[in-house]
Coordinates of C-alpha atoms (C1' of nucleotides) in Angstrom, one line a residue:
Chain A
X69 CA 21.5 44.8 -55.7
X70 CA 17.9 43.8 -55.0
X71 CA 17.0 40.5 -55.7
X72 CA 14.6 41.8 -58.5
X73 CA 17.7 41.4 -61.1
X74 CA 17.3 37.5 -60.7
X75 CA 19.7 35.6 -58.9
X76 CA 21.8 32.9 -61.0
X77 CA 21.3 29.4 -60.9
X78 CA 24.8 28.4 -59.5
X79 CA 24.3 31.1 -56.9
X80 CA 21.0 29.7 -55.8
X81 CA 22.5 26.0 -55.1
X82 CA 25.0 27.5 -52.7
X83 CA 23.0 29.6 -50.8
X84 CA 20.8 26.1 -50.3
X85 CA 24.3 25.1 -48.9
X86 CA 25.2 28.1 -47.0
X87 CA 21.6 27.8 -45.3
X88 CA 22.7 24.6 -44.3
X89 CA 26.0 25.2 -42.8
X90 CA 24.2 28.4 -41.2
X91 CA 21.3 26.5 -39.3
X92 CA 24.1 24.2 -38.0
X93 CA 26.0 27.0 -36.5
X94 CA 22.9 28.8 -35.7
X95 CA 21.9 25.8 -33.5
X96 CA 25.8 25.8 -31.7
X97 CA 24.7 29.1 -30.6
X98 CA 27.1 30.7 -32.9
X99 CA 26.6 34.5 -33.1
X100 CA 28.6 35.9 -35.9
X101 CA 30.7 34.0 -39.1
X102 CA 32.6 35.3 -41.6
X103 CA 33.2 35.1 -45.0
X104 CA 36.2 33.0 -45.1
X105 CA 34.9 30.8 -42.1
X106 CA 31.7 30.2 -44.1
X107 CA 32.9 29.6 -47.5
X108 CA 35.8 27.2 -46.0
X109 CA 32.6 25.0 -44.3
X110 CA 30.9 25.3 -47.6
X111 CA 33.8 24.4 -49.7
X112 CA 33.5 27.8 -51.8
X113 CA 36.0 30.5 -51.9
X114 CA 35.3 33.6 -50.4
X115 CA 35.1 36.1 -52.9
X116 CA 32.6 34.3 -54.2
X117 CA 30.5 33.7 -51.3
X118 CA 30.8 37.2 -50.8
X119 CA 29.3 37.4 -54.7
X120 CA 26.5 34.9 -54.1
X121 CA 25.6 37.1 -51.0
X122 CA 25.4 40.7 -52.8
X123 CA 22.7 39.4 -54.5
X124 CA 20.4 39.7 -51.4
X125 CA 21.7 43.0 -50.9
X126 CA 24.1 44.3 -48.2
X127 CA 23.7 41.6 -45.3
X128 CA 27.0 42.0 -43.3
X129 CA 29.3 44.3 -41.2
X130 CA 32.3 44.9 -42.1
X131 CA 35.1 44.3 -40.0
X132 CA 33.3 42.0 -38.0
X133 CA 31.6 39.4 -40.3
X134 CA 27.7 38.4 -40.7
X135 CA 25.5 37.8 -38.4
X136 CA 24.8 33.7 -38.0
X137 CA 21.3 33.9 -37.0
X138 CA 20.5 37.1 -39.4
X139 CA 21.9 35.7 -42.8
X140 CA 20.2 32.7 -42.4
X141 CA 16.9 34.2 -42.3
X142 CA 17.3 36.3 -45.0
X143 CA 18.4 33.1 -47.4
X144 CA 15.7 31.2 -46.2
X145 CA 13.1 34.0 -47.2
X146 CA 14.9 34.6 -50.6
X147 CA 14.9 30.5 -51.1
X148 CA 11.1 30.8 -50.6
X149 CA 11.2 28.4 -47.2
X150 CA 9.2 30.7 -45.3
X151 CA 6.4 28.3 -46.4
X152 CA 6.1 24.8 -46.4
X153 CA 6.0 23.1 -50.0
X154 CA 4.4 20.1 -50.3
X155 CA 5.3 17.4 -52.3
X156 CA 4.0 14.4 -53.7
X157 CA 6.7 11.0 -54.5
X158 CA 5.8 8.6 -57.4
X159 CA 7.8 5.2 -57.0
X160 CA 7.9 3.3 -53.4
X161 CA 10.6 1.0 -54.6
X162 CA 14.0 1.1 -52.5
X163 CA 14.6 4.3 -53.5
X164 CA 11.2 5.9 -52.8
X165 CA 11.2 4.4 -49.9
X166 CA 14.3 5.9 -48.8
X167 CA 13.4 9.0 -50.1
X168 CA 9.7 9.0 -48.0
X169 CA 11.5 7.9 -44.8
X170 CA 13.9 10.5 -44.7
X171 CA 13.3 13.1 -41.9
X172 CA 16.1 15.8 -44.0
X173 CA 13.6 17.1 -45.9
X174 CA 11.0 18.2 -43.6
X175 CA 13.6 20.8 -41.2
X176 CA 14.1 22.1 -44.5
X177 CA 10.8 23.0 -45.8
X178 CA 9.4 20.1 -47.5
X179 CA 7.0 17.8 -46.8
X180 CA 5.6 15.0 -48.7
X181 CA 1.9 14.9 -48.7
X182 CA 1.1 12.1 -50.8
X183 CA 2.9 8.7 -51.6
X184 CA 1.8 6.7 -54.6
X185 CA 2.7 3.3 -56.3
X186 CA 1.3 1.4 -59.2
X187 CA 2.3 -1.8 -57.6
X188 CA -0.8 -3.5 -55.9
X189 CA 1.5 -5.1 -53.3
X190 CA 2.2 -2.0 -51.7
X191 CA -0.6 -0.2 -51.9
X192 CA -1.9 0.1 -48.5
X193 CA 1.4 0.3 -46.3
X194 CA 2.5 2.9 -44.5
X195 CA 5.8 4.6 -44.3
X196 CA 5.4 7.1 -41.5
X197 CA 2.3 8.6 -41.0
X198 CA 1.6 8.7 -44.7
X199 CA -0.6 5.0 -46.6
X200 CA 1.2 4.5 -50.0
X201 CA -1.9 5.1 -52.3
X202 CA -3.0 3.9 -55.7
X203 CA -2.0 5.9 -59.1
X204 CA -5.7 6.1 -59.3
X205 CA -5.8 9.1 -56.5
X206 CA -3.0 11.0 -57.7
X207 CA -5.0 13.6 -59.0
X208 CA -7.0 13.6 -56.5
X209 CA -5.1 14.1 -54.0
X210 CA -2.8 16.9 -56.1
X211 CA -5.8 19.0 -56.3
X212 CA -6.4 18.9 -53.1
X213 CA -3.1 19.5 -51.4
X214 CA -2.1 21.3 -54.0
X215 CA 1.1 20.3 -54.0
X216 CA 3.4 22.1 -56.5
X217 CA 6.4 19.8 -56.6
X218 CA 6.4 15.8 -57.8
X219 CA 9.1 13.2 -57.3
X220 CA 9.9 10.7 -59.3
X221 CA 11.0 7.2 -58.2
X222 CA 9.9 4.9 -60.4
X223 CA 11.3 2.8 -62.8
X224 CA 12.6 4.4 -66.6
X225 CA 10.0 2.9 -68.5
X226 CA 7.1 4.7 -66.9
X227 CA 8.7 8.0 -65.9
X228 CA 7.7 10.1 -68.5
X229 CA 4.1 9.3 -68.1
X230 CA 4.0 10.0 -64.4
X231 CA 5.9 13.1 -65.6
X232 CA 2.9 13.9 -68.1
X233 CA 0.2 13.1 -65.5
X234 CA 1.9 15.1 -62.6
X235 CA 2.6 18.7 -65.1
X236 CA -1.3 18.0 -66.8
X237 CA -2.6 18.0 -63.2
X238 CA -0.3 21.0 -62.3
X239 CA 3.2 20.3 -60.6
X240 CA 5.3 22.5 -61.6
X241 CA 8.6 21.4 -60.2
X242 CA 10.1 17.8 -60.8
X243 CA 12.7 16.1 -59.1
X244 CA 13.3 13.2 -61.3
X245 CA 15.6 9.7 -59.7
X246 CA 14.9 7.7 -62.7
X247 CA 17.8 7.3 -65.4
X248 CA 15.6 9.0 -68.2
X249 CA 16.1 12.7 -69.8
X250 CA 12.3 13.8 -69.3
X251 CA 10.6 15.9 -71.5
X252 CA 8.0 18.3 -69.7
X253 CA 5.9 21.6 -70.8
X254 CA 7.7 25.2 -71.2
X255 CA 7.3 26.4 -67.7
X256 CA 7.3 23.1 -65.7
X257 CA 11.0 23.1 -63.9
X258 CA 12.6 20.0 -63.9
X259 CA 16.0 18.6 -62.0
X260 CA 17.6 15.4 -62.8
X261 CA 19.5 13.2 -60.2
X262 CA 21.3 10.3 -62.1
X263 CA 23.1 8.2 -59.6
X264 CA 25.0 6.3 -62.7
X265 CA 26.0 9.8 -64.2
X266 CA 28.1 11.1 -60.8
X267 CA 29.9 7.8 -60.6
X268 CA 31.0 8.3 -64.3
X269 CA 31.8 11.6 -63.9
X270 CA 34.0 10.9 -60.8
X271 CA 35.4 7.9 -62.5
X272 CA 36.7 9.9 -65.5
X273 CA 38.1 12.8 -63.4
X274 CA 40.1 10.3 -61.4
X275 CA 41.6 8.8 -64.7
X276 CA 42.3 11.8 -65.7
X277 CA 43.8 12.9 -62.5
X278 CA 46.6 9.7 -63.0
X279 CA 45.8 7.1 -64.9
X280 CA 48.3 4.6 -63.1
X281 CA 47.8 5.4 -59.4
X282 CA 47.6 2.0 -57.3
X283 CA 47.1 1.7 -53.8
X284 CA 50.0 0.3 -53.1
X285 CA 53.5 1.8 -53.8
X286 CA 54.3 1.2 -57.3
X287 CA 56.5 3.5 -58.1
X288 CA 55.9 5.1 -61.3
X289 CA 56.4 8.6 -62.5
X290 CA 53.3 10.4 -63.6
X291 CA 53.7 12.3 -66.4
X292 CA 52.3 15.7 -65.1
X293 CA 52.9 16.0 -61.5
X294 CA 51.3 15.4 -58.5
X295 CA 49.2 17.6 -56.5
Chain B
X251 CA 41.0 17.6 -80.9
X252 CA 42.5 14.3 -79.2
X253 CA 41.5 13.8 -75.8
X254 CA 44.4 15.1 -74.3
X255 CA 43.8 18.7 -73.8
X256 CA 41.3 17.8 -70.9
X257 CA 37.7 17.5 -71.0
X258 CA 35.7 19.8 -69.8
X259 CA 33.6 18.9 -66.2
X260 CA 30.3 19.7 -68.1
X261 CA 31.1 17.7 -71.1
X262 CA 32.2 14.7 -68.8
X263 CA 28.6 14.8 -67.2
X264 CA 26.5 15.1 -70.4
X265 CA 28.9 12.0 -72.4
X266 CA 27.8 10.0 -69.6
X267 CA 23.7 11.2 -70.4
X268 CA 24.4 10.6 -74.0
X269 CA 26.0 6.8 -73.4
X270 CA 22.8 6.0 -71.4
X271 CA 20.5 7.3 -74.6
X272 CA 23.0 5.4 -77.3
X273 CA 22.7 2.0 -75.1
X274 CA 19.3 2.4 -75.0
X275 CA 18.9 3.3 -79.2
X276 CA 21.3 0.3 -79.9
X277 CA 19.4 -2.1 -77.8
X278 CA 16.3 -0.9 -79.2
X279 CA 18.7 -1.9 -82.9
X280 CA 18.8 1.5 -84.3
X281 CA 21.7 2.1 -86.7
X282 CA 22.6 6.0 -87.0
X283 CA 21.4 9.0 -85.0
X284 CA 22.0 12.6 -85.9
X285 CA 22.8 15.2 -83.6
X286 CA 19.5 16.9 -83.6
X287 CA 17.7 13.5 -82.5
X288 CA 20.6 12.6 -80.2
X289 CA 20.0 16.3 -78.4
X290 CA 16.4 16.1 -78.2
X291 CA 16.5 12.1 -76.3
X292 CA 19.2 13.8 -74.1
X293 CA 17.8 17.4 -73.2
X294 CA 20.3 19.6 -74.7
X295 CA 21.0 21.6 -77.4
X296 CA 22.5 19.7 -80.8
X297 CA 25.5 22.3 -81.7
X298 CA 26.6 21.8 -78.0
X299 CA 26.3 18.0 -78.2
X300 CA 28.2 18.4 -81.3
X301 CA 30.7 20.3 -79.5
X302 CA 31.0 17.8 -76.9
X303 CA 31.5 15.2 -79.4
X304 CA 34.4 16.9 -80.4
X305 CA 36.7 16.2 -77.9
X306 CA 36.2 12.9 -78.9
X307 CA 37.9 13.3 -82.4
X308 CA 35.7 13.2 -85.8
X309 CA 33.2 10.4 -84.9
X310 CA 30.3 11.1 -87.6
X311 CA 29.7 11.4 -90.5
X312 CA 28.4 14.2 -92.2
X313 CA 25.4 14.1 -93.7
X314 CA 24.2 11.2 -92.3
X315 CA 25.1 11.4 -88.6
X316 CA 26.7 9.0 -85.9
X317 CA 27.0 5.3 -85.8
X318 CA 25.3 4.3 -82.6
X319 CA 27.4 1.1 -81.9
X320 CA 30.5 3.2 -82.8
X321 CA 29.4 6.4 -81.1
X322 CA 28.4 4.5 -77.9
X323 CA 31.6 2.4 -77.4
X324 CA 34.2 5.4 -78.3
X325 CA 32.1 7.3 -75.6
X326 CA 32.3 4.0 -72.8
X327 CA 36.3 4.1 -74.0
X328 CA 36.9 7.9 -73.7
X329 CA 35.0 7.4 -69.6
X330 CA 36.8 4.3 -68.7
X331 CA 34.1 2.1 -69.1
X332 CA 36.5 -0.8 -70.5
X333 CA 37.1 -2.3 -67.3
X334 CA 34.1 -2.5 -64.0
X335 CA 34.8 -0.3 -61.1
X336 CA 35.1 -1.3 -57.7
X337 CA 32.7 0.8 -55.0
X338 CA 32.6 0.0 -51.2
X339 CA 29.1 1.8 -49.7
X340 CA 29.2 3.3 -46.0
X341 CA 26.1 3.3 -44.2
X342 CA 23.4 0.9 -45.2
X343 CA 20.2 3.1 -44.0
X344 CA 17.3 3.3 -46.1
X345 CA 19.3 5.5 -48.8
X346 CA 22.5 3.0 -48.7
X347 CA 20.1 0.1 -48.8
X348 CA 18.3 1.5 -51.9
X349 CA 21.9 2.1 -53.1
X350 CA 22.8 -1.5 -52.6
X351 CA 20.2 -3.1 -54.3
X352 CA 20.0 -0.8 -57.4
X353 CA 20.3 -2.8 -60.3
X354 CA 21.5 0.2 -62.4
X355 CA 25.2 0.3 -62.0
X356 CA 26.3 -3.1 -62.6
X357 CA 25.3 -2.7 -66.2
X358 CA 27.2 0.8 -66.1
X359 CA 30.4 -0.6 -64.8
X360 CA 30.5 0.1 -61.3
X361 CA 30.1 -2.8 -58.9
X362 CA 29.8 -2.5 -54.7
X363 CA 32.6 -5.3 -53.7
X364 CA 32.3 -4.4 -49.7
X365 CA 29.0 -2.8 -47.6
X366 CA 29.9 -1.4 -44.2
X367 CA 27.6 -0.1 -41.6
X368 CA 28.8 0.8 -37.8
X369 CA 25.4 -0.6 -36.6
X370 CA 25.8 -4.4 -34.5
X371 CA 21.8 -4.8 -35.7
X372 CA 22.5 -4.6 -39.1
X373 CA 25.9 -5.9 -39.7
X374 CA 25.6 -9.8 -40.9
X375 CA 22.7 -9.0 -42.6
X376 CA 22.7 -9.4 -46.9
X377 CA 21.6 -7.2 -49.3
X378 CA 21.7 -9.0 -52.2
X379 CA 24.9 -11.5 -52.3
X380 CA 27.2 -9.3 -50.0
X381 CA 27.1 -9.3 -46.3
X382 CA 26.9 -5.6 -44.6
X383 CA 30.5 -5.8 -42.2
X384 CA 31.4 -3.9 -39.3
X385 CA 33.2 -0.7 -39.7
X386 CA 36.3 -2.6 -38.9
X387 CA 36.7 -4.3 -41.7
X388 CA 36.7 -1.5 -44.2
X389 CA 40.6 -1.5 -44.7
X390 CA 41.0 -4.9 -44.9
X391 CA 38.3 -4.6 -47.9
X392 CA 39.5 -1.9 -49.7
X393 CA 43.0 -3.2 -49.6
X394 CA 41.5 -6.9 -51.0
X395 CA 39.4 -5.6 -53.5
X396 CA 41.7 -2.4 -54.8
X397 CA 38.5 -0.4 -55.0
X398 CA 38.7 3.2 -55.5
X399 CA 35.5 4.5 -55.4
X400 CA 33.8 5.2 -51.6
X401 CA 29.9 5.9 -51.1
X402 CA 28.9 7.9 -48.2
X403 CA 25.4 7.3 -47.1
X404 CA 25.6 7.6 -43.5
X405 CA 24.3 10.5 -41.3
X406 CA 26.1 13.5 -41.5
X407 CA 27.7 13.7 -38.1
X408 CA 30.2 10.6 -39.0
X409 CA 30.4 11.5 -42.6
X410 CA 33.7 13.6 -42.6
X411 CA 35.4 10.4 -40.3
X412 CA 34.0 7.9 -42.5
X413 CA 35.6 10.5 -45.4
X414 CA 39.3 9.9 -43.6
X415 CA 39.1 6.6 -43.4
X416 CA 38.4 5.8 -46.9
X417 CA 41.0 8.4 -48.3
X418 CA 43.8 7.3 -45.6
X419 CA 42.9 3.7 -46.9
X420 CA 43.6 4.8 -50.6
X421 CA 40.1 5.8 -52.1
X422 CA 40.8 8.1 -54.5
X423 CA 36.9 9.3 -55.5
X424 CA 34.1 10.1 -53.3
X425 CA 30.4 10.1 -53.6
X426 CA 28.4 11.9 -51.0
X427 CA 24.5 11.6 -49.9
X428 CA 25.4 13.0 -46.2
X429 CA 24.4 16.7 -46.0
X430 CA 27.7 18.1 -45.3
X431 CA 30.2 19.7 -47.2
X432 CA 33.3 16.8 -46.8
X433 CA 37.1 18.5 -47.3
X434 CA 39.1 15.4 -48.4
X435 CA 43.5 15.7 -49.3
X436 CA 44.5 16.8 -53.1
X437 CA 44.2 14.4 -55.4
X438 CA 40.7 12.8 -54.1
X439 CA 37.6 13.4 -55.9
X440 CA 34.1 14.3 -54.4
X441 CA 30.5 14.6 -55.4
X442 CA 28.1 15.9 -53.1
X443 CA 24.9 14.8 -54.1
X444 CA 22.3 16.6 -51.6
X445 CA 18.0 16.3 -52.0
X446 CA 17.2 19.2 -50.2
X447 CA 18.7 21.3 -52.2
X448 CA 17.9 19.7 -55.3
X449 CA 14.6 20.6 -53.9
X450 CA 15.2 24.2 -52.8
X451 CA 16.8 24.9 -56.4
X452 CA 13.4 23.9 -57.5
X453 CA 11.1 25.6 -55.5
X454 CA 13.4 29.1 -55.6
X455 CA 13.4 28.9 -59.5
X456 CA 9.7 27.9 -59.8
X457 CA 8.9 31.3 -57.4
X458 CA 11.2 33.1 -59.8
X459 CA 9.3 31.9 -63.0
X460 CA 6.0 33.6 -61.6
X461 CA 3.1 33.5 -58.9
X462 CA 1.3 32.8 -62.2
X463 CA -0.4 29.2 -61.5
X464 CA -0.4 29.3 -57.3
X465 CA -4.2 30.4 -56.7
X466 CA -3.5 29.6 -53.4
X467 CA -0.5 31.8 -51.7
X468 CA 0.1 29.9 -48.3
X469 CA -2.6 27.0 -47.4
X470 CA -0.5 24.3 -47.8
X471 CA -2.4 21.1 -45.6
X472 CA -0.2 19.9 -43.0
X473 CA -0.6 16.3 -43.3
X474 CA -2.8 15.6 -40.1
X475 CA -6.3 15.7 -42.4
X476 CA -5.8 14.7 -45.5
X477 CA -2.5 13.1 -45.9
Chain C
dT88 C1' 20.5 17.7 -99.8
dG89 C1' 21.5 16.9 -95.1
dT90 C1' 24.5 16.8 -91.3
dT91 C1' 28.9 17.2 -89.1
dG92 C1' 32.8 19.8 -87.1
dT93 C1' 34.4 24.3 -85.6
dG94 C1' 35.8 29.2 -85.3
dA95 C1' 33.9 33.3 -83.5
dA96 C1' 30.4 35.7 -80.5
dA97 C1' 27.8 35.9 -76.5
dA98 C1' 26.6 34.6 -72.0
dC99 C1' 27.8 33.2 -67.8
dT100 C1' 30.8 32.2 -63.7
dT101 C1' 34.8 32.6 -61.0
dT102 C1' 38.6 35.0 -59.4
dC103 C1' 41.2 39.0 -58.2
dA104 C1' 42.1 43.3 -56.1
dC105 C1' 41.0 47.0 -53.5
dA106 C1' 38.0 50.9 -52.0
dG107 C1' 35.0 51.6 -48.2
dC108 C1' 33.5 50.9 -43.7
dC109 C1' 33.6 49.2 -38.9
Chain D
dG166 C1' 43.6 45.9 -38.2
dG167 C1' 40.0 43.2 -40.3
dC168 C1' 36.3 42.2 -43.2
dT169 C1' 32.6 43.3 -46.5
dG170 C1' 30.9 44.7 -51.1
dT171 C1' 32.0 45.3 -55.8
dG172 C1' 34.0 46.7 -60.3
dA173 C1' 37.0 44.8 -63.5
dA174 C1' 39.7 40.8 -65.4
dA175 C1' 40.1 36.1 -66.4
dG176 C1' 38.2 31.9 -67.4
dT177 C1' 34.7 28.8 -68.7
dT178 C1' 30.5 27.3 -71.1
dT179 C1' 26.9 27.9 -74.4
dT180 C1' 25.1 29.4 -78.6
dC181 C1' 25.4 30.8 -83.3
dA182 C1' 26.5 30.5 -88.0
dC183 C1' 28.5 28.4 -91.7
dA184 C1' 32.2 26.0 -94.3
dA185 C1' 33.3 21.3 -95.3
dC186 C1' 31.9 17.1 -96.9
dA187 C1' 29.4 12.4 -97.7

DNA sequence: TGTTGTGAAAACTTTCACAGCC
DNA sequence: GGCTGTGAAAGTTTTCACAACA
């Protein structure tokens, strides 16, 4: 299987995660993993590593495992990290902010080339090495870098028009923070991270797990069984 | 179809999407919505919302469409919305700062009652009305306030510890920012929440879409110049 | 007429089991 | 003996099409 037969979705998420685990052991000087060793650091099971990986073609030995510092190459240059991408973030609130100071994305092929706010008060600093600039250069500054990927940190109410100024001036790839379902054009990718969303989700799985489990020992019989 | 026969993961996540959009329609005083417009505001298709919906039990009507109030509260029941939830935060960095003073969960229903952070330099501090405490303090918190939800927002080397100490203290969900793959006893919850590879799903499925719009392959401007 | 609720079909994803190779 | 790579099975999720109904 060549790559050519496009890799799924789900598949692509975990190989960002195997990369991970892979530099890590990588950089202990670790020499060869294998399948069950990876997917247990990855929290996967094994066969399916093993399915995620066929899609890059054969990339082990077997008997012996896969090579750390091999495998890791090869995902990175299927993920498309061989170059940098550069990204621009919309939004220096707390979040932004967070987001520009974090050194995790630049180890991992991203870099943020351009820091914007519509707020007068913060136009100007710096975070880093990088001033936060006006709204007014964002396109500017988008055809210059051309920076293919936009983030977006603002508040609700305004998201979808950053969204509609970043996709007219040609990012294709959105990472959106703010708790609104954007709408972009056919052929503009588009991710949404909605902190309020997880914490429902794991909220409801926990209630559904055992409705009356409390911290301390009250003994009560759950209707299903523990596990 | 009661809820009892189990909700589906995906469903769970996209009730929680549709909530947001019916609090927002019923502020904005709208009385019904049909599926179609309900789909579009939240980004999927309508016979899957309406498939969703169906776990719920009948909760339209036909030819007209869904009650918003109605719609929105039997959706806040069905997640267990009814009553607030209780979060402590780990690690009060940029990200868990950001975290902390995010406006958008209290009207949600999840509430931080306890901030921790194993740094002297910020301990004392406020964020907000709550005081970040030492580490040491975390069970007395948790036992206190009963909370059962834990944030992770610390650096990924004390992430798994910070993990044990949270579940061993009775937390039964988890929500992670640290890039690492936490393994936590049966029974507890967690979401991994990781930007990179939010942002290398992105940038793999835009090189999969085409080469179409990059005119140029690799000058990407470090950000020395321009940046 | 317009829209919901839902069985049946299609697509996708995960898991299993084992042949093939080291 | 041990581990990979993979076809086939099982399970899950999405999509379709339409009957049921206000």
């Amino acid at each position: 299987m060549q790559s050519r037969p496009r890799i799924p979705e789900a598949t692509v998420a975990r190989l960002a995660v195997y990369l991970r685990v892979l530099t890590g052991l990588a950089d202990s000087g670790r020499g060869t993993v294998s399948s069950g060793e990876l997917a247990s650091a990855a929290g996967v099971n094994p066969a399916g590593l093993r399915k995620d990986l066929s899609h890059l073609g054969p990339c082990g030995t077997r008997g012996v495992g896969y090579e750390v510092s091999t495998l890791r190459d090869r995902i990175a240059g299927v993920l498309g990290m061989e170059t940098a991408h550069a990204c621009v973030l919309v939004g220096i609130g707390n979040l932004g902010s967070a987001l520009a100071g974090y050194g995790g994305f630049g180890n991992r092929g991203f870099e943020f080339v351009g820091l914007f706010d519509a707020s007068p008060a913060r136009v100007g600093q710096r975070i880093g090495d990088l001033p936060i600039r006006p709204m007014e250069e964002l396109d500017a500054v988008l055809t210059a870098t051309r920076a293919t990927i936009g983030v977006i940190a603002t508040p609700a109410e305004v998201a979808q028009r950053v969204c509609d100024r970043l996709t007219s001036a040609g990012v294709r790839s959105i990472l959106n923070f703010a708790p609104v379902t954007l709408s972009a054009p056919a052929g503009v990718g588009v991710r949404q991270v909605d902190l309020s969303v997880e914490l429902q989700v794991l909220a409801f799985l926990d209630k559904q797990r055992g409705p009356a489990a409390s911290p301390l020992g009250t003994a009560l019989a759950p209707a299903g069984g523990m596990a």
